[in-house]
Short mmCIF file of C-alpha atoms and ligand atoms in Angstrom, two decimals:
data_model
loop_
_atom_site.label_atom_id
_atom_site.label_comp_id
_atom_site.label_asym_id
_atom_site.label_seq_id
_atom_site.Cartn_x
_atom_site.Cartn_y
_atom_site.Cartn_z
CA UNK A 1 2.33 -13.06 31.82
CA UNK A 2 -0.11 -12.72 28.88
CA UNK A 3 -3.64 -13.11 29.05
CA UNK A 4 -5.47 -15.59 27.54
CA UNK A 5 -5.61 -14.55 24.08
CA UNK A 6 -8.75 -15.07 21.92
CA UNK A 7 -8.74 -16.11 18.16
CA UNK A 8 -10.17 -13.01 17.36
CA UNK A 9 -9.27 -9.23 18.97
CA UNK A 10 -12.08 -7.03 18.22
CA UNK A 11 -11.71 -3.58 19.76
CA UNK A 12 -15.13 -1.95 20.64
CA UNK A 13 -16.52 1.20 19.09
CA UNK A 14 -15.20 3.09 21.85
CA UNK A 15 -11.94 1.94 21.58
CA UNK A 16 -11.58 3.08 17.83
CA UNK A 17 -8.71 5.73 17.03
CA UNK A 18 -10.68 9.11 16.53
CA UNK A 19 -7.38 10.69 15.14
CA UNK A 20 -4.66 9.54 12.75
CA UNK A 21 -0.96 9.18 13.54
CA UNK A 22 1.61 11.03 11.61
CA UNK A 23 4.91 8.91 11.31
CA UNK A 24 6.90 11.76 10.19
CA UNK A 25 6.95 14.00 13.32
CA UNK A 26 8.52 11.10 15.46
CA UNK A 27 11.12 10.76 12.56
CA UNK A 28 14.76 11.77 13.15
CA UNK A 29 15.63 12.88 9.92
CA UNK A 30 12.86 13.79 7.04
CA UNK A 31 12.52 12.44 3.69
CA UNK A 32 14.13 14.88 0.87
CA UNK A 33 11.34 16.91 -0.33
CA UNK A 34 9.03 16.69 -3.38
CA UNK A 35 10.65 18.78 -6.12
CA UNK A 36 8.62 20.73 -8.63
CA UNK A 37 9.44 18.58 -12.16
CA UNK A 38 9.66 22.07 -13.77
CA UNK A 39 12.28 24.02 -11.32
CA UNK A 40 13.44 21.35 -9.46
CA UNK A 41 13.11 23.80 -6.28
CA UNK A 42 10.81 21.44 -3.27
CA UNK A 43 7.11 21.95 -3.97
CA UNK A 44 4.81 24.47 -2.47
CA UNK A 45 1.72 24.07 -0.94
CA UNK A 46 0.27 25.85 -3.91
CA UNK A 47 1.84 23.99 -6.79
CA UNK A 48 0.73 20.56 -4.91
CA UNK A 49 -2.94 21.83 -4.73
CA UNK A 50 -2.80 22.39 -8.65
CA UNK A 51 -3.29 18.27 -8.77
CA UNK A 52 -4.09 17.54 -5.32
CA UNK A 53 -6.80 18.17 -3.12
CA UNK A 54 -6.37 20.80 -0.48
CA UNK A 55 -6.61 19.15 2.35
CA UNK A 56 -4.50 16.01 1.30
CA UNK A 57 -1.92 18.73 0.10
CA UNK A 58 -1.50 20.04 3.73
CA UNK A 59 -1.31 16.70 4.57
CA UNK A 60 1.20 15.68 2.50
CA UNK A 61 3.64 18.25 4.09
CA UNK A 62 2.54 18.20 7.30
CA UNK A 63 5.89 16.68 9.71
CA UNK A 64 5.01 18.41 12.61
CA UNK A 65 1.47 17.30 13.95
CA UNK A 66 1.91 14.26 15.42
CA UNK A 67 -1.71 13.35 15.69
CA UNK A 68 -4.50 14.53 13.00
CA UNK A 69 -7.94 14.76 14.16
CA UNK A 70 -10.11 12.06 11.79
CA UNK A 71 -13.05 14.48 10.16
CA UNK A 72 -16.31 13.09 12.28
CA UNK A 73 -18.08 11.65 8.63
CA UNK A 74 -15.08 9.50 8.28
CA UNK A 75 -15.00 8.08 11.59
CA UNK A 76 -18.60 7.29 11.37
CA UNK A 77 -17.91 5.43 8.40
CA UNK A 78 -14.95 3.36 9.44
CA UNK A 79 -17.51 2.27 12.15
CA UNK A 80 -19.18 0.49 9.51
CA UNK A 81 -15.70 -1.13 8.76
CA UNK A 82 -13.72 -1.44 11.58
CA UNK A 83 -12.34 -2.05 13.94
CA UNK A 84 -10.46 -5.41 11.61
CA UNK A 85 -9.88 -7.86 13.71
CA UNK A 86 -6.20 -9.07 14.86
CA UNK A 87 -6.45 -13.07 14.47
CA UNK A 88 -4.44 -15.31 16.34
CA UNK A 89 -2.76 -18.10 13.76
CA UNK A 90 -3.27 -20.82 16.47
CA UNK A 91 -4.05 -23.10 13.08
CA UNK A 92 -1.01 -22.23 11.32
CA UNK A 93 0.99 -22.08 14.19
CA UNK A 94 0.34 -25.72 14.58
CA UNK A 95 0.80 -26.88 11.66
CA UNK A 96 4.28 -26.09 11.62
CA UNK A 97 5.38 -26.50 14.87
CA UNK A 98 6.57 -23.63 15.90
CA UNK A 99 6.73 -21.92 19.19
CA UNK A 100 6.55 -18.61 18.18
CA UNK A 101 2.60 -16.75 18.49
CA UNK A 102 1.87 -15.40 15.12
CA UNK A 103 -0.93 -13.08 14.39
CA UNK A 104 -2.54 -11.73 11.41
CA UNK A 105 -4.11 -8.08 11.36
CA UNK A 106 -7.00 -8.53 8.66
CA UNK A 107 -7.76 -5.76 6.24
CA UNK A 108 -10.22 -7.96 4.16
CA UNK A 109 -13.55 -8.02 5.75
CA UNK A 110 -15.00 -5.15 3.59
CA UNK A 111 -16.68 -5.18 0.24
CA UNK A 112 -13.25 -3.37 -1.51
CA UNK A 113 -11.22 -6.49 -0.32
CA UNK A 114 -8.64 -4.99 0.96
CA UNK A 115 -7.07 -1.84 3.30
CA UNK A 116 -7.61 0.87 0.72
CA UNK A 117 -11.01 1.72 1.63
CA UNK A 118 -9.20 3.22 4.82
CA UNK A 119 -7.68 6.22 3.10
CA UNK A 120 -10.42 6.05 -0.26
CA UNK A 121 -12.98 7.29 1.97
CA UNK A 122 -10.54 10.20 3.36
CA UNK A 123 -10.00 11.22 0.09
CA UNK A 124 -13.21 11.36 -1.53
CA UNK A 125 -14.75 13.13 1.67
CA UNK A 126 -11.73 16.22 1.34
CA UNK A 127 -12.96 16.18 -2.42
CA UNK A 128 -16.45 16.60 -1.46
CA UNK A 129 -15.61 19.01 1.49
CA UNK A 130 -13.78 21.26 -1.46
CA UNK A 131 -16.81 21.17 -3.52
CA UNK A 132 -15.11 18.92 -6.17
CA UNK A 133 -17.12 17.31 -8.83
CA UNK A 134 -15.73 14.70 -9.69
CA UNK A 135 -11.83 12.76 -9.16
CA UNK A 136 -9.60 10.64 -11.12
CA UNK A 137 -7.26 8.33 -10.35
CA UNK A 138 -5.62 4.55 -11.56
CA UNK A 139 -5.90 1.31 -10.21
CA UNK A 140 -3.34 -1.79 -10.75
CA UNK A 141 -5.07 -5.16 -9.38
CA UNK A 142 -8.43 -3.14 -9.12
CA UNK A 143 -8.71 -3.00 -5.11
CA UNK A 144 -8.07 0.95 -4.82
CA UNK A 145 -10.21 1.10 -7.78
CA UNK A 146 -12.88 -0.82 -6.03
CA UNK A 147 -12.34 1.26 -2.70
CA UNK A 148 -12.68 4.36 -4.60
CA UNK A 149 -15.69 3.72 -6.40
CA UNK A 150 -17.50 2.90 -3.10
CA UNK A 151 -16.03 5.98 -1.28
CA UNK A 152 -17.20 8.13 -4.01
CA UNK A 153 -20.46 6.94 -4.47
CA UNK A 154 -20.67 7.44 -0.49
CA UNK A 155 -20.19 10.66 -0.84
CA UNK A 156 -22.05 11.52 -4.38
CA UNK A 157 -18.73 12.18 -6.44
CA UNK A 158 -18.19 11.19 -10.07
CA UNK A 159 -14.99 8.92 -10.55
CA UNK A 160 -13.17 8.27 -13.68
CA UNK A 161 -10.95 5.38 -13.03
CA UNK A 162 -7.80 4.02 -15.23
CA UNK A 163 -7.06 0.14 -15.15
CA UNK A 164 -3.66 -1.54 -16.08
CA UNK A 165 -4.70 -2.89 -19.20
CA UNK A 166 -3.55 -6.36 -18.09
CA UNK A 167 -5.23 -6.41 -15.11
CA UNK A 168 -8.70 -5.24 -16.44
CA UNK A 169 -8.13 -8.33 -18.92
CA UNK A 170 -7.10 -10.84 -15.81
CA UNK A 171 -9.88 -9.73 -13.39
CA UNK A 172 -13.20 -8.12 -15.48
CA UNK A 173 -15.69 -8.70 -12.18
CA UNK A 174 -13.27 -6.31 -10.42
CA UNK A 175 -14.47 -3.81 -13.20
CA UNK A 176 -17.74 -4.71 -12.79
CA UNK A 177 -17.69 -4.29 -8.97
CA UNK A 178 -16.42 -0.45 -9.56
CA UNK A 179 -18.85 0.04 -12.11
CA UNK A 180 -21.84 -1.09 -10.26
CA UNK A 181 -20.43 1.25 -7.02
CA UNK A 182 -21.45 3.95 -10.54
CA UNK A 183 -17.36 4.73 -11.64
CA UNK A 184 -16.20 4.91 -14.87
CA UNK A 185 -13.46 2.63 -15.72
CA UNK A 186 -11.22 2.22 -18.76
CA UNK A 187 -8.44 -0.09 -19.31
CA UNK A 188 -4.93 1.76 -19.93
CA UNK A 189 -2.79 2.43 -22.10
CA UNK A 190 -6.23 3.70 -23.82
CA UNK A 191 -6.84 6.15 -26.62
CA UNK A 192 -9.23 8.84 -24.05
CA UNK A 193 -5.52 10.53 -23.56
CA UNK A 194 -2.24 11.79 -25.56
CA UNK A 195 -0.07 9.84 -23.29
CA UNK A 196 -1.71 6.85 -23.44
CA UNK A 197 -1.85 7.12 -27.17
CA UNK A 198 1.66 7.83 -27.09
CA UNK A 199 2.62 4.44 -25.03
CA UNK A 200 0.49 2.31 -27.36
CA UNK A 201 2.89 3.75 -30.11
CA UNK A 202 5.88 3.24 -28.09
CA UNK A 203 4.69 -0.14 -26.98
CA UNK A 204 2.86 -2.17 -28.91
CA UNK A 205 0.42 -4.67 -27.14
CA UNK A 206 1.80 -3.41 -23.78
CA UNK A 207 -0.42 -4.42 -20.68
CA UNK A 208 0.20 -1.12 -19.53
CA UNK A 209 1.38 -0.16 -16.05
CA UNK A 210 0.60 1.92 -13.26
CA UNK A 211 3.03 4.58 -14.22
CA UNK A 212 1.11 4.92 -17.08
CA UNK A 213 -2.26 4.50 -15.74
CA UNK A 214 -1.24 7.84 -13.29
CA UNK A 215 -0.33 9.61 -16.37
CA UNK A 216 -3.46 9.50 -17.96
CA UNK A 217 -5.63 10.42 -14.70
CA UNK A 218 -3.62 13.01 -14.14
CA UNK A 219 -3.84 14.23 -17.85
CA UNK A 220 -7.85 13.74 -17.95
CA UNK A 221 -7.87 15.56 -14.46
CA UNK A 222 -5.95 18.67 -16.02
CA UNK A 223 -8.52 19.03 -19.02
CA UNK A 224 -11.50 19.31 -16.21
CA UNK A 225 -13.16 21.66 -14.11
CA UNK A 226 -13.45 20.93 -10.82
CA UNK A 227 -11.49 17.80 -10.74
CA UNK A 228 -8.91 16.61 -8.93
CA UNK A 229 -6.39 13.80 -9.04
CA UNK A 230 -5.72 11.24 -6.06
CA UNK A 231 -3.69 8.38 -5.55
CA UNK A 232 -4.08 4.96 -3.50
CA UNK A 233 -0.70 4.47 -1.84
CA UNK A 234 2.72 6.40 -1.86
CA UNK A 235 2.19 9.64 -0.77
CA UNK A 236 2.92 10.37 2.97
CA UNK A 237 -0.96 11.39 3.10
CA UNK A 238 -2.15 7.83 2.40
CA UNK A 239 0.03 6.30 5.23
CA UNK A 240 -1.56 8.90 7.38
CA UNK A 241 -4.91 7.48 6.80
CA UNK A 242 -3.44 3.80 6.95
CA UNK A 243 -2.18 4.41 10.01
CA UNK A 244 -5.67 3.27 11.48
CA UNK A 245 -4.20 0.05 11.32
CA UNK A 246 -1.38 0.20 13.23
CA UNK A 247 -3.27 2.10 16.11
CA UNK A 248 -5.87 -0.04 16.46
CA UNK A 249 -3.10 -3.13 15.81
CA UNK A 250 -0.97 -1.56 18.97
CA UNK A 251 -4.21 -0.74 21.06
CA UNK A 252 -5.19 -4.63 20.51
CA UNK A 253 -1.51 -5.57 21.05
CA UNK A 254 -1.26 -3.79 24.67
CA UNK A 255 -4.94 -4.89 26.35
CA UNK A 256 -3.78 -8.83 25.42
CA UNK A 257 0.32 -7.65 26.67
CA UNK A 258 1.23 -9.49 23.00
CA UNK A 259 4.86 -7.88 22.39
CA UNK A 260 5.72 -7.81 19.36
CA UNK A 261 9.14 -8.85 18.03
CA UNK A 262 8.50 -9.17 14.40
CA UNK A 263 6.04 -6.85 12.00
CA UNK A 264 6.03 -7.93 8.38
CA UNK A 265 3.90 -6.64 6.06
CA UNK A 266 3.66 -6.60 1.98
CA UNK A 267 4.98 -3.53 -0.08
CA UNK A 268 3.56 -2.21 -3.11
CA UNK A 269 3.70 1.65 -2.58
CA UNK A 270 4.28 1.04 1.11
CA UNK A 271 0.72 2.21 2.30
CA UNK A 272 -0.44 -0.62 3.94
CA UNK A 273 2.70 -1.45 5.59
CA UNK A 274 3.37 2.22 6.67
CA UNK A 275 -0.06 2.10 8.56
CA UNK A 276 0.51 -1.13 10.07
CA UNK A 277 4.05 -0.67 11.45
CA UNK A 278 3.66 3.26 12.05
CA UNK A 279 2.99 3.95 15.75
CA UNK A 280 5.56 1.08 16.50
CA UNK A 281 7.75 2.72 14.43
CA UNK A 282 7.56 5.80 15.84
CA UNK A 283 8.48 3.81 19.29
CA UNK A 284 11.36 2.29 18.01
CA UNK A 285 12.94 5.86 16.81
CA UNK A 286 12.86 7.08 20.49
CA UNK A 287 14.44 4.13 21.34
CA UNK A 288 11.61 2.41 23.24
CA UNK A 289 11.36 -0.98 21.29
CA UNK A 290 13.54 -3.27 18.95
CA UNK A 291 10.66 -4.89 17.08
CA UNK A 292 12.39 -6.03 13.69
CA UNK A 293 10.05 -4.79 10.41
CA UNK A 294 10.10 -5.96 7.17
CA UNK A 295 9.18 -5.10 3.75
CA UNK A 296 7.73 -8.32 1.36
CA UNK A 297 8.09 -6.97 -2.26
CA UNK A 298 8.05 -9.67 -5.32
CA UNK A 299 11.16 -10.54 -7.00
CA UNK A 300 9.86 -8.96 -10.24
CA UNK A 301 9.18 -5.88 -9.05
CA UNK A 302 11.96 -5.25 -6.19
CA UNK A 303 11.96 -1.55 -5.25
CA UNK A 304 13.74 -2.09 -2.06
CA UNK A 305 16.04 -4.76 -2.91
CA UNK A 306 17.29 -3.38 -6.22
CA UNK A 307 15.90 -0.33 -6.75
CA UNK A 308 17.86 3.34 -6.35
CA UNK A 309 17.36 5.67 -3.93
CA UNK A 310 17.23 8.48 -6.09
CA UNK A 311 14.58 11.85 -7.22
CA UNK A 312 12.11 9.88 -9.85
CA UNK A 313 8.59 10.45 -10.93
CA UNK A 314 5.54 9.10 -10.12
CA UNK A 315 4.46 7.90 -12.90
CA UNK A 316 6.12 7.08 -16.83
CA UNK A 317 4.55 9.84 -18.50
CA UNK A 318 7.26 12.18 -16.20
CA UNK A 319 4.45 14.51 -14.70
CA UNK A 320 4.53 14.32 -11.29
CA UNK A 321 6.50 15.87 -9.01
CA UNK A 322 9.74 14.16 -8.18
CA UNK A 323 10.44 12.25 -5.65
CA UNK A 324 13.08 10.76 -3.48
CA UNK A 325 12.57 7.19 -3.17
CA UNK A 326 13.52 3.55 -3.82
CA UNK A 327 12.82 3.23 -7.51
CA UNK A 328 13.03 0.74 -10.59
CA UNK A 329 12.73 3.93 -12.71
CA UNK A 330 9.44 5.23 -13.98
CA UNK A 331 10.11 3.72 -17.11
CA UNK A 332 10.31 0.06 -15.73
CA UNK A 333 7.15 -1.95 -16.62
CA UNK A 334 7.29 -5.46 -14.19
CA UNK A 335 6.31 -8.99 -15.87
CA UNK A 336 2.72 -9.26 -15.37
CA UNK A 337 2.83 -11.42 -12.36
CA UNK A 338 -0.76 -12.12 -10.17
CA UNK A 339 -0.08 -9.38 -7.55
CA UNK A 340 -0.85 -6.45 -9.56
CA UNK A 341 -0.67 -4.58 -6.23
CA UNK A 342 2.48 -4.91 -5.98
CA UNK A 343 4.19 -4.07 -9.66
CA UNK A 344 4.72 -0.10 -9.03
CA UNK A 345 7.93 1.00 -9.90
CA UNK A 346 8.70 3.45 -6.70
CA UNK A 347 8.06 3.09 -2.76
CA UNK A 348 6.63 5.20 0.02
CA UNK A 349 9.54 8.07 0.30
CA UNK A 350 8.79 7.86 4.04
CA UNK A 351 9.23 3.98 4.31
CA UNK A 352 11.90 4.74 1.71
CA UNK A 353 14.02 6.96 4.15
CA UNK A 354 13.04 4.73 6.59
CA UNK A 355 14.93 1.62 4.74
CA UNK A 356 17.97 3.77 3.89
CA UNK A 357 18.33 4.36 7.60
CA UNK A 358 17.94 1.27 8.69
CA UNK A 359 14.93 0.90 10.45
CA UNK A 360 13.11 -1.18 8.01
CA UNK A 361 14.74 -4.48 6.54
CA UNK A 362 13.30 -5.98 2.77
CA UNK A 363 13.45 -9.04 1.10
CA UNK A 364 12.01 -10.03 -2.56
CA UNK A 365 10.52 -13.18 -2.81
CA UNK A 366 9.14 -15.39 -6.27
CA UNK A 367 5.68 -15.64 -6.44
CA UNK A 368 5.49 -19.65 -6.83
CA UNK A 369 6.65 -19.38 -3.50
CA UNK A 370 4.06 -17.09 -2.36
CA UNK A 371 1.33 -19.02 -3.30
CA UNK A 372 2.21 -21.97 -1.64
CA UNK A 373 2.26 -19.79 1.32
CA UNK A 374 -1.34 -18.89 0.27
CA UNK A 375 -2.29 -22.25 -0.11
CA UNK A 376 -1.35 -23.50 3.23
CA UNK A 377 -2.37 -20.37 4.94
CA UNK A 378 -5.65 -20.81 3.05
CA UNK A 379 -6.02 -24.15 4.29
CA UNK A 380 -5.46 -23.97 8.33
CA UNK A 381 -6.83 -20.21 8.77
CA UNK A 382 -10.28 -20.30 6.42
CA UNK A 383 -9.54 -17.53 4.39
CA UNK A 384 -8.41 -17.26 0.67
CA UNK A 385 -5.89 -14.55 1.06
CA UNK A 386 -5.05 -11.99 -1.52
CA UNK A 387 -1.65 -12.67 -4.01
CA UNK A 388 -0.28 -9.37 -2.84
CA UNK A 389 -0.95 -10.38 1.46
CA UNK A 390 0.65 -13.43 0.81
CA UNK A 391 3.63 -12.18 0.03
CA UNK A 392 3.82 -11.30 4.20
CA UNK A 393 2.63 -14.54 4.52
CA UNK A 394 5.57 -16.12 3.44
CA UNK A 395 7.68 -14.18 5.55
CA UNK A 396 5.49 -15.15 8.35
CA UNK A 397 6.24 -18.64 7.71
CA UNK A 398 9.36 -18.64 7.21
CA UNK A 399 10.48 -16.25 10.45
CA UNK A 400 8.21 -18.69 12.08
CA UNK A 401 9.81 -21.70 11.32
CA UNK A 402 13.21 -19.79 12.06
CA UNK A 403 11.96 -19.87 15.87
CA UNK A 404 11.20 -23.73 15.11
CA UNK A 405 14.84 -24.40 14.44
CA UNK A 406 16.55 -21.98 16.91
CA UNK A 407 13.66 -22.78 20.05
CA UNK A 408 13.14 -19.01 20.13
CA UNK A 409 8.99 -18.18 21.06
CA UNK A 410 8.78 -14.99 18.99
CA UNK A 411 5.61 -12.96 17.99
CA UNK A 412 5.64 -12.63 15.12
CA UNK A 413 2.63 -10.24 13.38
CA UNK A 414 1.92 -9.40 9.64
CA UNK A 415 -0.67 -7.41 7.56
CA UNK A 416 -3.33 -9.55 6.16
CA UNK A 417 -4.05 -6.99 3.66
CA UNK A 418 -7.06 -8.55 1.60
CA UNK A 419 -8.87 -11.18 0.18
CA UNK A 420 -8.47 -12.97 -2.89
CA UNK A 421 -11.95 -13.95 -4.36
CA UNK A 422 -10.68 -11.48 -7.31
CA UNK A 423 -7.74 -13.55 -8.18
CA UNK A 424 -8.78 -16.73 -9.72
CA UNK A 425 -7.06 -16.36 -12.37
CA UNK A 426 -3.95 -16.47 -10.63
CA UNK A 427 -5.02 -19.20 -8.22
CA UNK A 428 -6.11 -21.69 -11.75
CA UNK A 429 -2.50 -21.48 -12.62
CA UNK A 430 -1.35 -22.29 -9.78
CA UNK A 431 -3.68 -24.93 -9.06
CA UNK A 432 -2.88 -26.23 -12.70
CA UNK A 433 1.35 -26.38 -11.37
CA UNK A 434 1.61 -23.50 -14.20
CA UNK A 435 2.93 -20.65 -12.19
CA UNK A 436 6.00 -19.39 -12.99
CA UNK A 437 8.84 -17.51 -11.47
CA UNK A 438 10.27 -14.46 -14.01
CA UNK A 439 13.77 -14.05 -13.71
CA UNK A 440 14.92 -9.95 -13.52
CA UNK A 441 17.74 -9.71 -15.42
CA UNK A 442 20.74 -6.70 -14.76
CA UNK A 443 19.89 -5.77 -18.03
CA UNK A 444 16.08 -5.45 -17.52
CA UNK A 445 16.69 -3.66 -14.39
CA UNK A 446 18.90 -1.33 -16.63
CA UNK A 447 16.37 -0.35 -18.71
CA UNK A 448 14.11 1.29 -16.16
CA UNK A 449 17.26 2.28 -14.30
CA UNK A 450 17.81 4.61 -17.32
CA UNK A 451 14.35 6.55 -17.02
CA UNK A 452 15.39 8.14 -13.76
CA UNK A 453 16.01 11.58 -14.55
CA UNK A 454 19.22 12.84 -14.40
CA UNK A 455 19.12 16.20 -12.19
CA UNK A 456 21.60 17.66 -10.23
CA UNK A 457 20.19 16.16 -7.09
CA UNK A 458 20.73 11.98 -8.59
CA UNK A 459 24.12 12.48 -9.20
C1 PLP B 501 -2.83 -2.35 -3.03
C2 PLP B 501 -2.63 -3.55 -2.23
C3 PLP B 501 -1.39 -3.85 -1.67
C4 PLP B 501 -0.15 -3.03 -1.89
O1 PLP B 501 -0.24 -1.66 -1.71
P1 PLP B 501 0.51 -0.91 -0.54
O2 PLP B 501 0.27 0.52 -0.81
O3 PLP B 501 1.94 -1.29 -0.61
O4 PLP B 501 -0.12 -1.34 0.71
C5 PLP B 501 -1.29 -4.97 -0.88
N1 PLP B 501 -2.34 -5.77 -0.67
C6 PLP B 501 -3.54 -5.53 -1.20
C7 PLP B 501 -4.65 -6.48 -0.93
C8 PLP B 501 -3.73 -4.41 -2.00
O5 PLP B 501 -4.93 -4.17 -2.51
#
C-alpha cells in the first residue's frame, strides 16, 4: 500500500546523495569511444585534458566506478540548492481525469532556472582545484550560461561565455543575469574568433547555433593560458553530475513506495534526462525493473527520431573529438524555435547507446503543442514552466490520458527541468495564437546529414 503522499517530497539534509552515480558501469555494452579528430584512434586521457579539465577528463572515461565521491565544497553548495522537491500533480491529475499518479521532479527553484547549476558548480570547482584562471564555454537559451556565471563567480573564476546569436536577441535579461553573476558574454557567430568570422561569411544573417557557439569557446580557450573549455550537457561527465537528480528522485520514490512505471524527461544533449532516469536505469539493465523511459525532443530538432547513429563532432567548426551518437550532423542549424535548449544537433552518446539498444524510447513533438501543455500545466500546478520542460510535459499528458482511456493507474514521473520567466518572448506569441510549427523537410535533414564526416568507422 502507499503512504499518504504529500504535494511536496523534500528529502532532508541528511538524506542528500554525498556521491554521484555513474550510469556507465551498470551498462552492458559501452558507448564507442571518443576518437581523436586528427588520428581517428579513441582519445587518451592526455589529448582530452588538452581542452578539458583534468578531473572532468578522468571523468569522462571513467566506466568502472560505479559511485564517485561528490568533492565536500560541492556538496555544501548543493545544500544551498537542493534537495528539489518531487511534486505530486494532484491539480493536473484532476483536471484530466485520469487515474494514473503523476509527479514532477522540479529543477527550477534556483536563481539559474533550471538543472544546470548541478554540474556548473562541479565544473568550475575542478577548474579552480587545477588552478585555472579562467573557462569558456557556449550557451543556447542562456540557462547553462546563467548556471555558469554563478558557479564561477562562486568560486572566483573568470568566464567568457558565447550566446547563439538568436537567442541573445530573444532573451537580453538572460545576458544581463550572467553579466551581473561578473561573465563576459558575446553573442555568436561574432567577429572575437576566425570561425565565427568564417560562419558569418558562410552564412549571412545566421542566428548562429550551438555548434558554432562551441567552436568559438573552444578556439578563444586555445589562444589562452590557463584556460580551459567546458560544456553544459553531452559529455558522460555532465550526466555524472546530473545524476543528483535521479538519486535523490529514487530515494524520494522508495520512502513514499511510489513505483514508477513511466520516466519522461526532455532531451537537448540528454543531461538532464540522463540524471533523472540514471539509477533506474541502471536497475532496469540488471533486470530488476520495467519502468518505460522516454526521450521528448522537438520536431525541429529530432536527434533521436531522425538523426544517425554515427562518429560526428561536437560542434560545426569540426574540432572536437568525434563522437558516436544520434546526430542531425554538425552542420545542421534547427529553425529558431522557443526552446533554445533543445536545438543541438547531437545527443548524450551514453543515452545514445542507450536508445540504439533499446532501453530508452523517443518521440518528437511540435512546439504549438508543447505550449499548450505549458499553458495548462501552468494553470493547475502554479508554475510557468520552461519551453524546453514542457516538452516532458506533453508526454506526461498525453501517457496520462492513455491510462484515462485504457483504466490503467500508472505513475507516471517527468523532469520539470526549469522555469520559464526567461521566455516571454516565446510565451507573447503564443498568447497572440502566432506560434508556429516548422515543418523538417528530407531535404533539410539532408543537408546536415551531409556534414557527418565520412571516416572509416560511419560507413
Ligand atoms: C538546457 C536545458 C534543457 C536541455 O538540456 P539537456 O542537457 O538535454 O538536459 C532542458 N531544460 C532546460 C530548462 C534547460 O535549461
Amino acid at each position: 500500500m502507499a503512504k499518504n503522499i504529500p504535494t511536496k517530497i523534500y528529502l532532508s539534509e541528511e538524506e542528500l546523495p554525498r556521491q554521484w552515480y555513474n550510469l556507465r558501469a551498470d551498462m552492458k555494452e559501452q558507448h564507442d569511444p571518443f576518437l581523436h579528430p586528427g588520428t581517428l584512434a579513441p582519445i587518451k586521457l592526455e589529448e582530452l585534458c588538452g581542452i578539458f579539465i583534468e578531473e572532468l577528463s578522468k571523468q569522462e572515461l571513467n566506466f568502472t566506478d560505479r559511485y564517485i565521491d561528490i568533492p565536500e565544497s560541492v556538496c555544501n553548495f548543493y545544500r544551498m540548492i537542493r534537495p528539489s522537491p518531487l511534486i505530486r500533480a494532484y491539480f493536473l491529475e484532476k483536471i484530466l481525469g485520469t487515474p494514473a499518479e503523476i509527479y514532477y521532479k522540479f529543477e527550477g527553484t534556483n536563481t539559474s532556472g533550471s538543472h544546470k547549476l548541478n554540474s556548473a558548480i562541479a565544473q568550475a570547482y575542478y577548474a579552480k582545484e587545477q588552478g585555472l584562471n579562467s573557462i569558456t564555454t557556449e550557451t543556447g537559451a542562456g540557462q547553462w550560461g546563467t548556471a555558469l556565471a554563478m558557479a564561477c563567480s562562486f568560486y572566483g573564476l573568470d568566464v567568457d561565455i558565447f550566446m547563439v546569436k538568436g537567442s541573445a536577441d530573444q532573451k537580453p535579461d538572460r545576458l544581463e543575469v550572467m553579466k551581473t553573476y561578473g561573465a563576459s558574454v558575446t553573442p555568436s557567430p561574432s567577429n572575437k574568433t576566425e570561425i565565427g568570422k568564417r560562419i558569418q561569411q558562410e552564412k549571412p544573417g545566421t542566428t548562429g547555433s550551438l555548434g558554432c557557439a562551441i567552436s568559438e569557446a573552444i578556439e578563444v580557450c586555445a589562444s589562452r593560458e590557463s584556460c580551459k573549455y567546458v560544456l553544459g550537457s553531452v559529455l558522460d561527465y555532465v550526466l555524472l553530475h546530473q545524476s543528483i537528480i535521479g538519486i535523490e528522485l529514487k530515494t524520494a520514490c522508495e520512502k513514499y513506495d511510489i513505483k514508477p512505471d513511466i520516466i519522461i524527461g526532455c532531451a537537448g544533449g540528454g543531461s538532464n534526462l540522463g540524471g533523472l532516469i540514471g539509477p533506474y536505469m541502471g536497475d532496469k539493465i540488471r533486470g530488476k525493473n520495467n519502468i518505460k523511459f522516454i526521450a521528448v525532443e522537438p520536431k525541429s530538432c529530432p536527434s533521436f527520431t531522425r538523426g544517425k547513429y554515427a562518429y560526428d563532432f561536437g560542434d560545426t567548426g569540426k574540432i572536437t573529438p568525434l563522437l558516436k551518437m544520434y546526430t542531425l550532423g554538425n552542420g545542421f542549424i534547427p529553425s529558431p524555435i522557443h526552446a533554445g535548449g533543445l536545438r543541438y544537433h547531437g545527443m548524450s552518446p551514453i543515452l545514445s547507446k542507450l536508445y540504439h539498444d533499446g532501453y530508452l524510447e523517443a518521440v518528437a513533438v511540435g512546439q504549438k503543442s508543447v505550449f499548450d501543455a505549458a499553458s495548462m500545466f501552468s494553470k493547475c500546478e502554479g508554475i510557468l514552466p520552461a519551453p524546453e520542460s514542457s516538452h516532458a510535459i506533453k508526454i506526461a499528458i498525453d501517457e496520462a490520458l492513455k491510462c484515462k482511456e485504457s483504466g490503467e493507474k500508472k505513475t507516471i514521473i517527468f523532469g520539470l527541468t526549469g522555469t520559464g520567466y526567461f521566455d516571454m518572448s516565446a510565451y507573447r506569441m503564443y498568447n497572440a495564437g502566432k506560434m508556429e510549427d516548422t515543418e523538417l523537410s528530407d531535404e533539410d535533414l539532408q543537408k546536415g546529414f551531409s556534414s557527418i564526416p565520412d571516416i572509416p568507422q560511419n560507413r
